[in-house]
CSV table of C-alpha atoms (C1' of nucleotides) in Angstrom, one decimal:
chain,number,residue,atom,x,y,z
H,1,MET,CA,0.0,0.0,0.0
H,2,ARG,CA,1.9,3.0,-1.3
H,3,SER,CA,0.4,6.1,0.2
H,4,ARG,CA,2.6,8.5,-1.8
H,5,ARG,CA,2.3,9.1,-5.5
H,6,PRO,CA,5.3,8.3,-7.6
H,7,GLY,CA,7.3,11.0,-9.3
H,8,ARG,CA,7.7,14.7,-8.5
H,9,PRO,CA,4.7,16.4,-7.0
H,10,ARG,CA,2.6,18.6,-9.2
H,11,HIS,CA,3.1,22.3,-9.4
H,12,ILE,CA,-0.2,23.4,-7.8
H,13,GLN,CA,-2.2,20.6,-6.3
H,14,THR,CA,-2.7,16.9,-6.1
H,15,PRO,CA,-5.8,16.0,-8.1
H,16,ASP,CA,-9.1,15.7,-6.4
H,17,THR,CA,-10.3,13.0,-8.7
H,18,ASP,CA,-9.5,9.3,-8.6
H,19,LEU,CA,-8.8,9.3,-12.4
H,20,SER,CA,-5.4,8.4,-13.6
H,21,ALA,CA,-3.4,11.4,-14.8
H,22,ARG,CA,-3.7,10.0,-18.3
H,23,ASP,CA,-7.5,9.9,-18.1
H,24,GLN,CA,-7.5,13.4,-16.7
H,25,VAL,CA,-5.7,14.6,-19.7
H,26,LEU,CA,-8.1,12.8,-22.0
H,27,ASP,CA,-11.1,14.3,-20.2
H,28,ALA,CA,-9.7,17.8,-20.4
H,29,ALA,CA,-8.7,17.5,-24.0
H,30,ALA,CA,-12.1,16.1,-25.0
H,31,ARG,CA,-13.9,19.0,-23.4
H,32,LEU,CA,-11.6,21.5,-25.1
H,33,PHE,CA,-11.4,19.9,-28.5
H,34,VAL,CA,-15.2,19.7,-28.8
H,35,ARG,CA,-15.7,23.3,-27.6
H,36,GLN,CA,-13.1,25.1,-29.6
H,37,GLY,CA,-11.9,22.6,-32.2
H,38,PHE,CA,-8.8,20.4,-32.3
H,39,ALA,CA,-6.5,22.8,-34.2
H,40,ALA,CA,-7.6,25.7,-32.0
H,41,THR,CA,-6.7,24.0,-28.8
H,42,SER,CA,-3.1,24.2,-27.6
H,43,THR,CA,-1.3,21.7,-25.4
H,44,ARG,CA,-0.8,24.4,-22.9
H,45,GLU,CA,-4.5,24.8,-22.5
H,46,ILE,CA,-5.0,21.1,-21.9
H,47,ALA,CA,-2.2,21.0,-19.4
H,48,ASP,CA,-3.6,24.0,-17.5
H,49,LYS,CA,-7.0,22.3,-17.1
H,50,VAL,CA,-5.4,19.2,-15.7
H,51,GLY,CA,-3.1,21.2,-13.4
H,52,ILE,CA,0.2,20.2,-14.8
H,53,ARG,CA,2.9,21.8,-17.0
H,54,GLN,CA,2.7,21.7,-20.8
H,55,ALA,CA,5.8,19.6,-21.1
H,56,SER,CA,4.4,16.9,-18.7
H,57,LEU,CA,1.8,15.9,-21.3
H,58,TYR,CA,4.6,14.2,-23.3
H,59,TYR,CA,5.2,11.7,-20.6
H,60,HIS,CA,1.7,10.2,-21.1
H,61,PHE,CA,1.3,10.9,-24.8
H,62,ALA,CA,4.7,10.8,-26.4
H,63,SER,CA,3.3,12.0,-29.8
H,64,GLY,CA,1.4,14.9,-28.4
H,65,LYS,CA,-2.0,16.1,-29.4
H,66,ASP,CA,-2.6,13.6,-32.3
H,67,GLU,CA,-2.1,10.7,-30.0
H,68,ILE,CA,-4.7,12.1,-27.6
H,69,LEU,CA,-7.1,12.6,-30.5
H,70,GLY,CA,-6.7,9.1,-31.7
H,71,GLU,CA,-7.7,7.7,-28.4
H,72,LEU,CA,-10.7,9.9,-28.1
H,73,LEU,CA,-11.9,8.9,-31.6
H,74,GLN,CA,-11.7,5.3,-30.8
H,75,GLN,CA,-13.7,5.7,-27.6
H,76,SER,CA,-16.5,7.3,-29.6
H,77,VAL,CA,-17.2,4.3,-31.9
H,78,ARG,CA,-16.1,1.2,-30.1
H,79,PRO,CA,-19.0,0.8,-27.7
H,80,THR,CA,-21.6,0.9,-30.5
H,81,VAL,CA,-19.7,-1.3,-32.9
H,82,ASP,CA,-19.0,-3.9,-30.3
H,83,LYS,CA,-22.7,-4.5,-29.8
H,84,VAL,CA,-23.9,-4.5,-33.4
H,85,ALA,CA,-23.3,-8.1,-34.2
H,86,GLN,CA,-25.3,-9.2,-31.2
H,87,ILE,CA,-28.2,-7.1,-32.2
H,88,GLU,CA,-28.4,-8.4,-35.7
H,89,GLY,CA,-28.5,-11.9,-34.2
H,90,MET,CA,-31.1,-11.1,-31.6
H,91,CYS,CA,-33.7,-9.6,-33.9
H,92,PRO,CA,-36.4,-11.7,-35.5
H,93,PRO,CA,-35.7,-11.7,-39.3
H,94,GLU,CA,-39.4,-11.4,-40.1
H,95,ALA,CA,-39.3,-7.8,-38.6
H,96,PRO,CA,-36.3,-6.0,-40.0
H,97,GLU,CA,-37.7,-2.7,-38.9
H,98,THR,CA,-37.2,-3.8,-35.3
H,99,ALA,CA,-33.5,-4.5,-36.0
H,100,LEU,CA,-33.0,-1.1,-37.6
H,101,TYR,CA,-34.9,0.6,-34.8
H,102,VAL,CA,-32.7,-1.1,-32.2
H,103,LEU,CA,-29.6,-0.2,-34.0
H,104,MET,CA,-30.5,3.5,-34.2
H,105,LEU,CA,-31.6,3.6,-30.6
H,106,LEU,CA,-28.4,2.0,-29.5
H,107,ASP,CA,-26.3,4.3,-31.6
H,108,VAL,CA,-28.1,7.4,-30.5
H,109,ARG,CA,-28.0,6.4,-26.8
H,110,THR,CA,-24.3,5.8,-27.0
H,111,LEU,CA,-23.6,9.1,-28.7
H,112,ALA,CA,-25.9,10.8,-26.3
H,113,SER,CA,-24.0,9.5,-23.3
H,114,LEU,CA,-20.5,10.0,-24.5
H,115,PRO,CA,-18.6,12.3,-22.2
H,116,HIS,CA,-18.3,15.8,-23.7
H,117,ASN,CA,-20.0,14.8,-26.9
H,118,THR,CA,-16.8,13.5,-28.4
H,119,GLY,CA,-18.8,12.0,-31.3
H,120,PHE,CA,-18.4,15.5,-32.7
H,121,LEU,CA,-14.7,15.3,-33.1
H,122,ALA,CA,-14.9,13.1,-36.2
H,123,ARG,CA,-16.7,16.0,-38.0
H,124,LEU,CA,-13.8,18.4,-37.7
H,125,PRO,CA,-11.8,18.8,-40.9
H,126,GLU,CA,-8.5,19.0,-39.2
H,127,VAL,CA,-9.4,15.7,-37.6
H,128,THR,CA,-10.5,14.0,-40.8
H,129,ARG,CA,-7.1,14.8,-42.3
H,130,SER,CA,-5.2,13.6,-39.3
H,131,PRO,CA,-3.5,10.2,-39.4
H,132,ALA,CA,-5.4,9.4,-36.3
H,133,TYR,CA,-8.6,9.4,-38.2
H,134,GLU,CA,-8.0,6.4,-40.4
H,135,PRO,CA,-8.6,3.6,-37.8
H,136,TYR,CA,-11.7,5.4,-36.6
H,137,ASP,CA,-13.0,5.7,-40.1
H,138,LYS,CA,-12.5,2.0,-40.8
H,139,THR,CA,-14.5,1.1,-37.7
H,140,ARG,CA,-17.3,3.6,-38.6
H,141,ARG,CA,-17.7,2.1,-42.1
H,142,GLY,CA,-18.6,-1.2,-40.5
H,143,LEU,CA,-21.4,0.6,-38.8
H,144,GLU,CA,-22.5,2.2,-42.0
H,145,ASP,CA,-22.7,-1.2,-43.6
H,146,ALA,CA,-24.9,-2.5,-40.9
H,147,TYR,CA,-27.3,0.4,-41.5
H,148,GLU,CA,-27.2,-0.3,-45.2
H,149,ARG,CA,-28.1,-4.0,-44.7
H,150,LEU,CA,-30.9,-3.3,-42.2
H,151,GLY,CA,-32.2,-0.2,-44.1
H,152,ARG,CA,-32.6,-2.2,-47.3
H,153,GLN,CA,-34.5,-5.0,-45.6
H,154,ALA,CA,-36.7,-2.6,-43.8
H,155,VAL,CA,-40.0,-1.7,-45.5
H,156,GLY,CA,-39.6,0.3,-48.7
H,157,SER,CA,-36.3,2.0,-48.3
H,158,HIS,CA,-37.9,5.1,-49.8
H,159,VAL,CA,-35.2,7.0,-48.3
H,160,VAL,CA,-32.9,7.4,-51.3
H,161,VAL,CA,-31.1,5.9,-54.2
H,162,PRO,CA,-29.6,2.5,-53.4
H,163,GLY,CA,-26.1,2.5,-52.1
H,164,THR,CA,-26.4,5.5,-49.8
H,165,THR,CA,-29.2,4.3,-47.5
H,166,GLY,CA,-26.6,3.4,-44.9
H,167,GLU,CA,-25.0,6.7,-45.2
H,168,TRP,CA,-28.3,8.5,-44.8
H,169,LEU,CA,-29.5,6.6,-41.8
H,170,LEU,CA,-26.1,6.8,-40.0
H,171,ASN,CA,-26.1,10.5,-40.6
H,172,HIS,CA,-29.6,10.8,-39.3
H,173,ALA,CA,-28.7,8.9,-36.1
H,174,GLU,CA,-25.7,11.2,-35.7
H,175,THR,CA,-27.9,14.3,-35.6
H,176,VAL,CA,-28.0,13.6,-31.9
H,177,ILE,CA,-24.5,15.1,-31.9
H,178,LEU,CA,-25.8,18.3,-33.3
H,179,MET,CA,-28.7,18.4,-30.9
H,180,ARG,CA,-26.3,18.0,-28.0
H,181,ARG,CA,-24.2,20.7,-29.4
H,182,SER,CA,-27.1,23.1,-29.7
H,183,GLY,CA,-27.7,22.6,-26.0
H,184,ASP,CA,-30.8,20.4,-26.0
H,185,ARG,CA,-31.2,17.9,-23.3
H,186,ILE,CA,-31.4,14.4,-24.8
H,187,GLY,CA,-33.9,12.4,-23.0
H,188,GLY,CA,-35.4,9.0,-23.8
H,189,ALA,CA,-38.2,10.7,-25.7
H,190,ALA,CA,-35.8,12.4,-28.1
H,191,GLU,CA,-33.8,9.3,-28.5
H,192,ALA,CA,-36.9,7.3,-29.5
H,193,ALA,CA,-38.0,10.1,-31.8
H,194,ILE,CA,-34.8,9.9,-33.8
H,195,ALA,CA,-35.1,6.2,-34.2
H,196,ALA,CA,-38.7,6.6,-35.2
H,197,SER,CA,-37.9,9.3,-37.7
H,198,GLY,CA,-35.3,6.9,-39.2
H,199,LEU,CA,-38.0,4.3,-39.8
H,200,ARG,CA,-40.3,6.9,-41.2
H,201,MET,CA,-37.7,7.9,-43.7
H,202,CYS,CA,-37.6,4.3,-44.8
H,203,GLY,CA,-41.4,4.4,-45.4
H,204,ALA,CA,-42.5,2.5,-42.3
H,205,SER,CA,-46.1,3.0,-41.1
H,206,GLN,CA,-46.9,4.2,-37.6
H,207,ASP,CA,-48.0,0.7,-36.8
H,208,GLN,CA,-44.7,-0.8,-37.8
H,209,ILE,CA,-42.9,1.9,-35.8
H,210,ASP,CA,-45.0,1.3,-32.7
H,211,THR,CA,-44.3,-2.4,-33.0
H,212,ALA,CA,-40.6,-1.9,-33.5
H,213,ALA,CA,-40.5,0.4,-30.5
H,214,ARG,CA,-42.2,-2.2,-28.3
H,215,GLN,CA,-40.0,-5.0,-29.3
H,216,ALA,CA,-36.9,-2.9,-28.9
H,217,GLU,CA,-37.7,-2.3,-25.3
H,218,GLN,CA,-37.3,-6.0,-24.6
H,219,ILE,CA,-34.1,-6.3,-26.6
H,220,LEU,CA,-32.1,-3.3,-25.7
H,221,PRO,CA,-32.0,-3.2,-21.9
H,222,VAL,CA,-30.5,-6.7,-22.0
H,223,THR,CA,-27.3,-5.8,-23.7
N,1,MET,CA,-10.0,52.5,-70.7
N,2,ARG,CA,-7.0,51.8,-68.5
N,3,SER,CA,-5.1,48.8,-69.9
N,4,ARG,CA,-2.7,48.6,-66.9
N,5,ARG,CA,-3.8,47.4,-63.5
N,6,PRO,CA,-3.2,49.8,-60.6
N,7,GLY,CA,-0.5,49.3,-58.0
N,8,ARG,CA,2.7,47.3,-58.1
N,9,PRO,CA,2.5,44.1,-60.2
N,10,ARG,CA,2.2,40.8,-58.5
N,11,HIS,CA,5.2,38.7,-57.6
N,12,ILE,CA,4.6,35.8,-60.0
N,13,GLN,CA,1.8,36.4,-62.5
N,14,THR,CA,-1.2,38.4,-63.4
N,15,PRO,CA,-4.3,36.4,-62.6
N,16,ASP,CA,-6.0,34.4,-65.3
N,17,THR,CA,-9.4,35.0,-63.9
N,18,ASP,CA,-11.6,38.1,-64.3
N,19,LEU,CA,-12.4,38.0,-60.6
N,20,SER,CA,-11.4,40.9,-58.5
N,21,ALA,CA,-8.4,40.3,-56.2
N,22,ARG,CA,-10.7,40.5,-53.3
N,23,ASP,CA,-13.0,37.8,-54.7
N,24,GLN,CA,-10.0,35.6,-55.5
N,25,VAL,CA,-9.0,35.8,-51.9
N,26,LEU,CA,-12.6,34.8,-50.8
N,27,ASP,CA,-12.6,31.9,-53.2
N,28,ALA,CA,-9.3,30.5,-52.1
N,29,ALA,CA,-10.1,31.0,-48.5
N,30,ALA,CA,-13.4,29.2,-48.8
N,31,ARG,CA,-11.8,26.2,-50.4
N,32,LEU,CA,-9.1,26.0,-47.7
N,33,PHE,CA,-11.4,26.7,-44.7
N,34,VAL,CA,-13.8,24.0,-45.7
N,35,ARG,CA,-11.1,21.4,-46.5
N,36,GLN,CA,-8.9,21.9,-43.5
N,37,GLY,CA,-10.8,24.0,-41.1
N,38,PHE,CA,-10.6,27.7,-40.2
N,39,ALA,CA,-8.0,27.6,-37.4
N,40,ALA,CA,-5.9,25.2,-39.4
N,41,THR,CA,-5.6,27.5,-42.4
N,42,SER,CA,-2.9,30.1,-42.3
N,43,THR,CA,-3.0,33.5,-44.1
N,44,ARG,CA,0.1,32.4,-45.9
N,45,GLU,CA,-1.7,29.4,-47.5
N,46,ILE,CA,-4.5,31.6,-48.7
N,47,ALA,CA,-2.1,34.2,-50.2
N,48,ASP,CA,-0.1,31.4,-51.9
N,49,LYS,CA,-3.3,30.1,-53.6
N,50,VAL,CA,-4.1,33.5,-54.9
N,51,GLY,CA,-0.6,34.2,-56.0
N,52,ILE,CA,0.2,37.2,-53.8
N,53,ARG,CA,2.3,37.7,-50.7
N,54,GLN,CA,0.9,37.1,-47.2
N,55,ALA,CA,1.1,40.7,-46.2
N,56,SER,CA,-0.9,41.8,-49.3
N,57,LEU,CA,-4.1,40.2,-47.8
N,58,TYR,CA,-4.3,43.0,-45.3
N,59,TYR,CA,-4.9,45.5,-48.1
N,60,HIS,CA,-8.3,43.8,-48.9
N,61,PHE,CA,-9.2,42.6,-45.4
N,62,ALA,CA,-7.7,44.9,-42.8
N,63,SER,CA,-8.8,42.6,-40.0
N,64,GLY,CA,-7.4,39.5,-41.5
N,65,LYS,CA,-8.8,36.0,-41.4
N,66,ASP,CA,-11.9,36.8,-39.3
N,67,GLU,CA,-13.1,39.4,-41.7
N,68,ILE,CA,-12.8,36.9,-44.6
N,69,LEU,CA,-14.7,34.4,-42.6
N,70,GLY,CA,-17.5,36.8,-41.8
N,71,GLU,CA,-18.1,37.5,-45.5
N,72,LEU,CA,-18.2,33.8,-46.4
N,73,LEU,CA,-20.7,33.1,-43.6
N,74,GLN,CA,-23.0,35.8,-44.9
N,75,GLN,CA,-22.9,34.5,-48.4
N,76,SER,CA,-24.0,31.1,-47.2
N,77,VAL,CA,-27.4,32.1,-45.8
N,78,ARG,CA,-28.4,35.3,-47.5
N,79,PRO,CA,-29.7,33.7,-50.7
N,80,THR,CA,-32.1,31.4,-49.0
N,81,VAL,CA,-33.4,33.8,-46.4
N,82,ASP,CA,-34.0,36.4,-49.0
N,83,LYS,CA,-36.5,34.1,-50.7
N,84,VAL,CA,-38.3,32.7,-47.7
N,85,ALA,CA,-40.9,35.4,-47.4
N,86,GLN,CA,-41.9,35.1,-51.0
N,87,ILE,CA,-42.4,31.4,-50.7
N,88,GLU,CA,-44.6,31.6,-47.6
N,89,GLY,CA,-46.7,34.0,-49.6
N,90,MET,CA,-46.9,32.0,-52.8
N,91,CYS,CA,-48.0,28.7,-51.3
N,92,PRO,CA,-51.7,27.8,-50.9
N,93,PRO,CA,-52.5,27.8,-47.1
N,94,GLU,CA,-54.7,24.7,-47.5
N,95,ALA,CA,-51.6,22.6,-48.3
N,96,PRO,CA,-48.9,23.5,-45.8
N,97,GLU,CA,-46.9,20.4,-46.8
N,98,THR,CA,-46.3,22.1,-50.1
N,99,ALA,CA,-44.8,25.2,-48.5
N,100,LEU,CA,-42.6,23.1,-46.3
N,101,TYR,CA,-41.5,21.0,-49.2
N,102,VAL,CA,-40.7,24.1,-51.2
N,103,LEU,CA,-38.7,25.6,-48.4
N,104,MET,CA,-36.6,22.5,-47.9
N,105,LEU,CA,-36.0,22.1,-51.6
N,106,LEU,CA,-34.9,25.7,-51.9
N,107,ASP,CA,-32.7,25.5,-48.9
N,108,VAL,CA,-31.1,22.2,-50.1
N,109,ARG,CA,-30.6,23.5,-53.6
N,110,THR,CA,-28.9,26.7,-52.3
N,111,LEU,CA,-26.6,24.7,-50.1
N,112,ALA,CA,-25.9,22.2,-52.8
N,113,SER,CA,-24.8,24.9,-55.2
N,114,LEU,CA,-22.7,27.1,-52.9
N,115,PRO,CA,-19.1,27.3,-54.0
N,116,HIS,CA,-16.8,25.0,-52.1
N,117,ASN,CA,-19.6,23.9,-49.7
N,118,THR,CA,-19.2,26.9,-47.5
N,119,GLY,CA,-22.4,26.0,-45.7
N,120,PHE,CA,-20.1,23.8,-43.7
N,121,LEU,CA,-18.1,26.6,-42.2
N,122,ALA,CA,-20.8,27.4,-39.7
N,123,ARG,CA,-20.4,24.0,-38.1
N,124,LEU,CA,-16.8,24.6,-37.1
N,125,PRO,CA,-16.3,25.2,-33.4
N,126,GLU,CA,-13.7,27.9,-33.9
N,127,VAL,CA,-16.2,29.6,-36.2
N,128,THR,CA,-19.1,29.4,-33.8
N,129,ARG,CA,-17.0,31.2,-31.2
N,130,SER,CA,-15.7,33.8,-33.6
N,131,PRO,CA,-17.3,37.3,-33.4
N,132,ALA,CA,-18.0,36.9,-37.1
N,133,TYR,CA,-20.5,34.2,-36.3
N,134,GLU,CA,-23.1,36.3,-34.5
N,135,PRO,CA,-24.7,38.1,-37.5
N,136,TYR,CA,-24.8,34.8,-39.4
N,137,ASP,CA,-26.5,33.1,-36.5
N,138,LYS,CA,-29.2,35.8,-36.2
N,139,THR,CA,-30.0,35.3,-39.9
N,140,ARG,CA,-30.1,31.6,-39.6
N,141,ARG,CA,-32.5,31.7,-36.7
N,142,GLY,CA,-35.0,33.4,-39.0
N,143,LEU,CA,-34.8,30.4,-41.2
N,144,GLU,CA,-35.3,28.0,-38.3
N,145,ASP,CA,-38.4,29.9,-37.3
N,146,ALA,CA,-39.8,29.5,-40.8
N,147,TYR,CA,-39.2,25.8,-40.5
N,148,GLU,CA,-41.0,25.7,-37.2
N,149,ARG,CA,-44.1,27.5,-38.5
N,150,LEU,CA,-44.4,25.4,-41.6
N,151,GLY,CA,-43.5,22.2,-39.8
N,152,ARG,CA,-46.2,22.7,-37.2
N,153,GLN,CA,-48.9,23.4,-39.9
N,154,ALA,CA,-47.9,20.4,-41.9
N,155,VAL,CA,-49.6,17.1,-41.2
N,156,GLY,CA,-48.9,15.6,-37.8
N,157,SER,CA,-45.6,17.0,-36.9
N,158,HIS,CA,-44.8,13.6,-35.6
N,159,VAL,CA,-41.2,14.6,-35.8
N,160,VAL,CA,-40.5,15.5,-32.2
N,161,VAL,CA,-41.5,17.4,-29.1
N,162,PRO,CA,-42.9,20.9,-29.9
N,163,GLY,CA,-40.4,23.7,-30.0
N,164,THR,CA,-37.7,21.8,-31.7
N,165,THR,CA,-39.5,20.9,-35.0
N,166,GLY,CA,-37.8,23.8,-36.8
N,167,GLU,CA,-34.4,22.8,-35.5
N,168,TRP,CA,-35.0,19.2,-36.6
N,169,LEU,CA,-36.1,20.1,-40.1
N,170,LEU,CA,-33.4,22.7,-40.7
N,171,ASN,CA,-30.8,20.1,-39.5
N,172,HIS,CA,-32.3,17.6,-41.9
N,173,ALA,CA,-32.1,20.0,-44.8
N,174,GLU,CA,-28.5,20.7,-43.9
N,175,THR,CA,-27.5,17.1,-44.2
N,176,VAL,CA,-26.9,18.0,-47.8
N,177,ILE,CA,-23.7,19.7,-46.5
N,178,LEU,CA,-22.5,16.4,-45.1
N,179,MET,CA,-23.4,14.6,-48.3
N,180,ARG,CA,-21.4,17.0,-50.3
N,181,ARG,CA,-18.6,16.5,-47.8
N,182,SER,CA,-18.5,12.8,-48.2
N,183,GLY,CA,-18.1,13.3,-51.9
N,184,ASP,CA,-21.6,12.4,-53.2
N,185,ARG,CA,-22.8,14.2,-56.3
N,186,ILE,CA,-26.0,16.1,-55.4
N,187,GLY,CA,-28.4,15.8,-58.2
N,188,GLY,CA,-32.1,16.8,-58.5
N,189,ALA,CA,-33.1,13.3,-57.3
N,190,ALA,CA,-31.1,13.6,-54.1
N,191,GLU,CA,-32.4,17.1,-53.5
N,192,ALA,CA,-36.0,15.9,-53.9
N,193,ALA,CA,-35.3,12.9,-51.7
N,194,ILE,CA,-34.2,15.1,-48.8
N,195,ALA,CA,-37.3,17.3,-49.1
N,196,ALA,CA,-39.5,14.2,-49.2
N,197,SER,CA,-37.8,12.7,-46.2
N,198,GLY,CA,-38.5,15.9,-44.3
N,199,LEU,CA,-42.2,15.6,-45.0
N,200,ARG,CA,-42.1,11.9,-44.1
N,201,MET,CA,-40.6,12.8,-40.8
N,202,CYS,CA,-43.6,15.0,-40.2
N,203,GLY,CA,-45.9,12.1,-40.9
N,204,ALA,CA,-46.9,12.9,-44.4
N,205,SER,CA,-48.3,10.2,-46.6
N,206,GLN,CA,-46.8,9.3,-49.9
N,207,ASP,CA,-49.8,10.9,-51.6
N,208,GLN,CA,-49.3,14.1,-49.8
N,209,ILE,CA,-45.6,14.0,-50.7
N,210,ASP,CA,-46.3,13.4,-54.4
N,211,THR,CA,-48.7,16.3,-54.4
N,212,ALA,CA,-46.3,18.6,-52.7
N,213,ALA,CA,-43.6,17.7,-55.1
N,214,ARG,CA,-45.8,18.3,-58.1
N,215,GLN,CA,-46.9,21.7,-56.8
N,216,ALA,CA,-43.4,22.6,-55.9
N,217,GLU,CA,-42.3,22.2,-59.5
N,218,GLN,CA,-44.5,25.1,-60.5
N,219,ILE,CA,-43.6,27.3,-57.7
N,220,LEU,CA,-39.8,27.0,-57.4
N,221,PRO,CA,-38.5,27.6,-61.0
N,222,VAL,CA,-40.3,30.9,-60.9
N,223,THR,CA,-38.2,32.5,-58.1
G,1,DG,C1',-2.4,47.0,-55.3
G,2,DT,C1',1.4,44.5,-54.3
G,3,DC,C1',6.0,44.1,-52.7
G,4,DT,C1',10.1,43.5,-49.0
G,5,DA,C1',11.5,43.4,-44.5
G,6,DT,C1',10.8,42.6,-40.0
G,7,DA,C1',8.9,42.5,-35.4
G,8,DC,C1',6.3,39.9,-32.3
G,9,DT,C1',3.6,36.0,-30.3
G,10,DA,C1',2.2,31.5,-29.6
G,11,DG,C1',2.6,26.8,-30.0
G,12,DG,C1',5.1,22.2,-30.2
G,13,DA,C1',8.8,19.6,-28.7
G,14,DT,C1',13.2,18.1,-26.2
G,15,DA,C1',16.8,17.6,-22.2
G,16,DG,C1',17.8,16.9,-17.9
G,17,DA,C1',16.9,18.0,-12.8
G,18,DC,C1',14.0,16.5,-8.9
T,1,DG,C1',5.4,11.5,-12.8
T,2,DT,C1',6.2,16.1,-13.0
T,3,DC,C1',9.1,20.1,-13.1
T,4,DT,C1',12.2,24.0,-15.2
T,5,DA,C1',14.4,25.8,-19.0
T,6,DT,C1',14.9,26.4,-23.6
T,7,DC,C1',14.9,25.9,-28.6
T,8,DC,C1',12.6,26.2,-32.9
T,9,DT,C1',9.1,26.8,-36.0
T,10,DA,C1',5.1,28.8,-37.8
T,11,DG,C1',1.7,32.3,-37.8
T,12,DT,C1',-0.1,37.2,-37.5
T,13,DA,C1',0.6,41.9,-38.2
T,14,DT,C1',2.8,46.5,-39.3
T,15,DA,C1',5.8,50.0,-42.0
T,16,DG,C1',7.3,51.8,-45.8
T,17,DA,C1',9.2,51.2,-50.7
T,18,DC,C1',7.6,50.6,-55.5
DNA sequence: GTCTATACTAGGATAGAC
DNA sequence: GTCTATCCTAGTATAGAC
C-alpha cells in the first residue's frame, strides 16, 4: 500500500479525482477539442486544465495532441460497434424494422451519453485529415454497412437511391450530436423520436414503428 | 480604358481570372477553410493560392482571417433567407406540406450549389466562437423559425417534441452539407429525396408528398 | 495593389533535474 | 510523474518602398 504518488509532485495541487493522470488529460482534452476545435486547442491549455505543466503531457502521450485525439476517436465508436453483431443476431428476421430501430436507438444512446459529446470530433476537418482518423473511419464504415443492410431489408427504403441508404441513416442517427451541441437535453423521448424518424424515412407505417419500439424495449436493456 | 492594373505588379503572375483580387481571396479561403478548417488554415496558405504575398491580404481585409470568414458566412445564408418570405406568400394555405417542401428544396438547392460547400463553415467550433458568427446566427434563426411555422402546420408534426421541430427540419435539410462533404454528387433526385424525407418525418403520406412535389415544381422555378 | 522586410507572439517539442 | 528551462518553427501583423 503506497500512500505516496510516484514522481515529482505537481506544481499546484494533487488532483481531487481518482482518475489516472492520463485519463484526466483525455477528459480535459475532450472538453476543449469539442468546444473550440482540435487545431484551435493548444497543449498548454490542456495542461492548464489538468493542473500540470505543458511539457508533462509528453510523458503520457509521447506523440502529443494527435495521440490524444486518436484515443478519443476510438472511444467514440467502439461501444456501438461492439454490440452491433449481437443485435443483428437477436432480432427476428421477419421484422427487419425492429433491428433497424434497435440499431438506431443503441447508436443514439451511445452518442448521447459520450462524455463531452466526443462524437463530434470526427466531424472536424483537421481531424479528418489527421492520421489518427483512419482507424476510426474504418470502424465507422462497419457501422454504415450495418445500417445499409438493415435499411434495405426494412420496409420500402424510400429513403434514397440505393447504395447510400446506410449513409443517410447513419447521418440521421448522428444528428443527436448536433442536438447535444445546440444545448438540447437528450432524454429517452428524443432518442426514441430519432429512431422513429429513421424508420419513417424508410417508409414505415406508424403501426410498424410502434411495434418496433415495443419489441426494442425488450431487446435493448439486455445488452 | 485603363489597360494597366493599378498598383505594383504581382510577384509571380497576373491572374488568369476576371475576378477581383478580393474575390480571388474569398474563393481561395473558402476552399481551404472547408477542406482543413478555419483555425488550421494560415493566411500564408491563402495568399499562396491567390498568388500574392501574405502581407498583401491586409490591403483587402484589414482585420485578417476573421473578416474573410464573416463575409463567407453571410454568403452562405443570405440567398435562402431572401426568398423565404416570397415562398410563404406563394403557397396555398390549405396545403402547408407544399410550403414546407418548397422551403426544404430551396434550402437544399442553395446549399448544394454554394461554391466549395461553404455551408459547412458554420459547423466549425472555432467559427461558432468567432465574433463573425453572430450576424450569421441571427439570420439563420430566422430560417429556423420559418421551418418551425411550416412544420407545425404540416400534417402531424410527428417529428418530435414541440419547439424543436424547426431545429430538426433545418438540421435535416442541412444534411446536404454532409453529403457533399462525403463526396456524393448532389443531383435533382437527391435534393428531392431530402425534401421528401423531411415531409415523411412530419408524418406525411406518400400521396401528400407526391402532391407537394408536383406543386413545388410550378412554384420554385419561378423564383 | 502589391512588394520586401521585419517585429512579435504563440505553440510544439526536447533535455535533464528532482 | 512532474518540473524547469529552452529551442525552434510557424503564424499574425505592421511599416514603408515601388
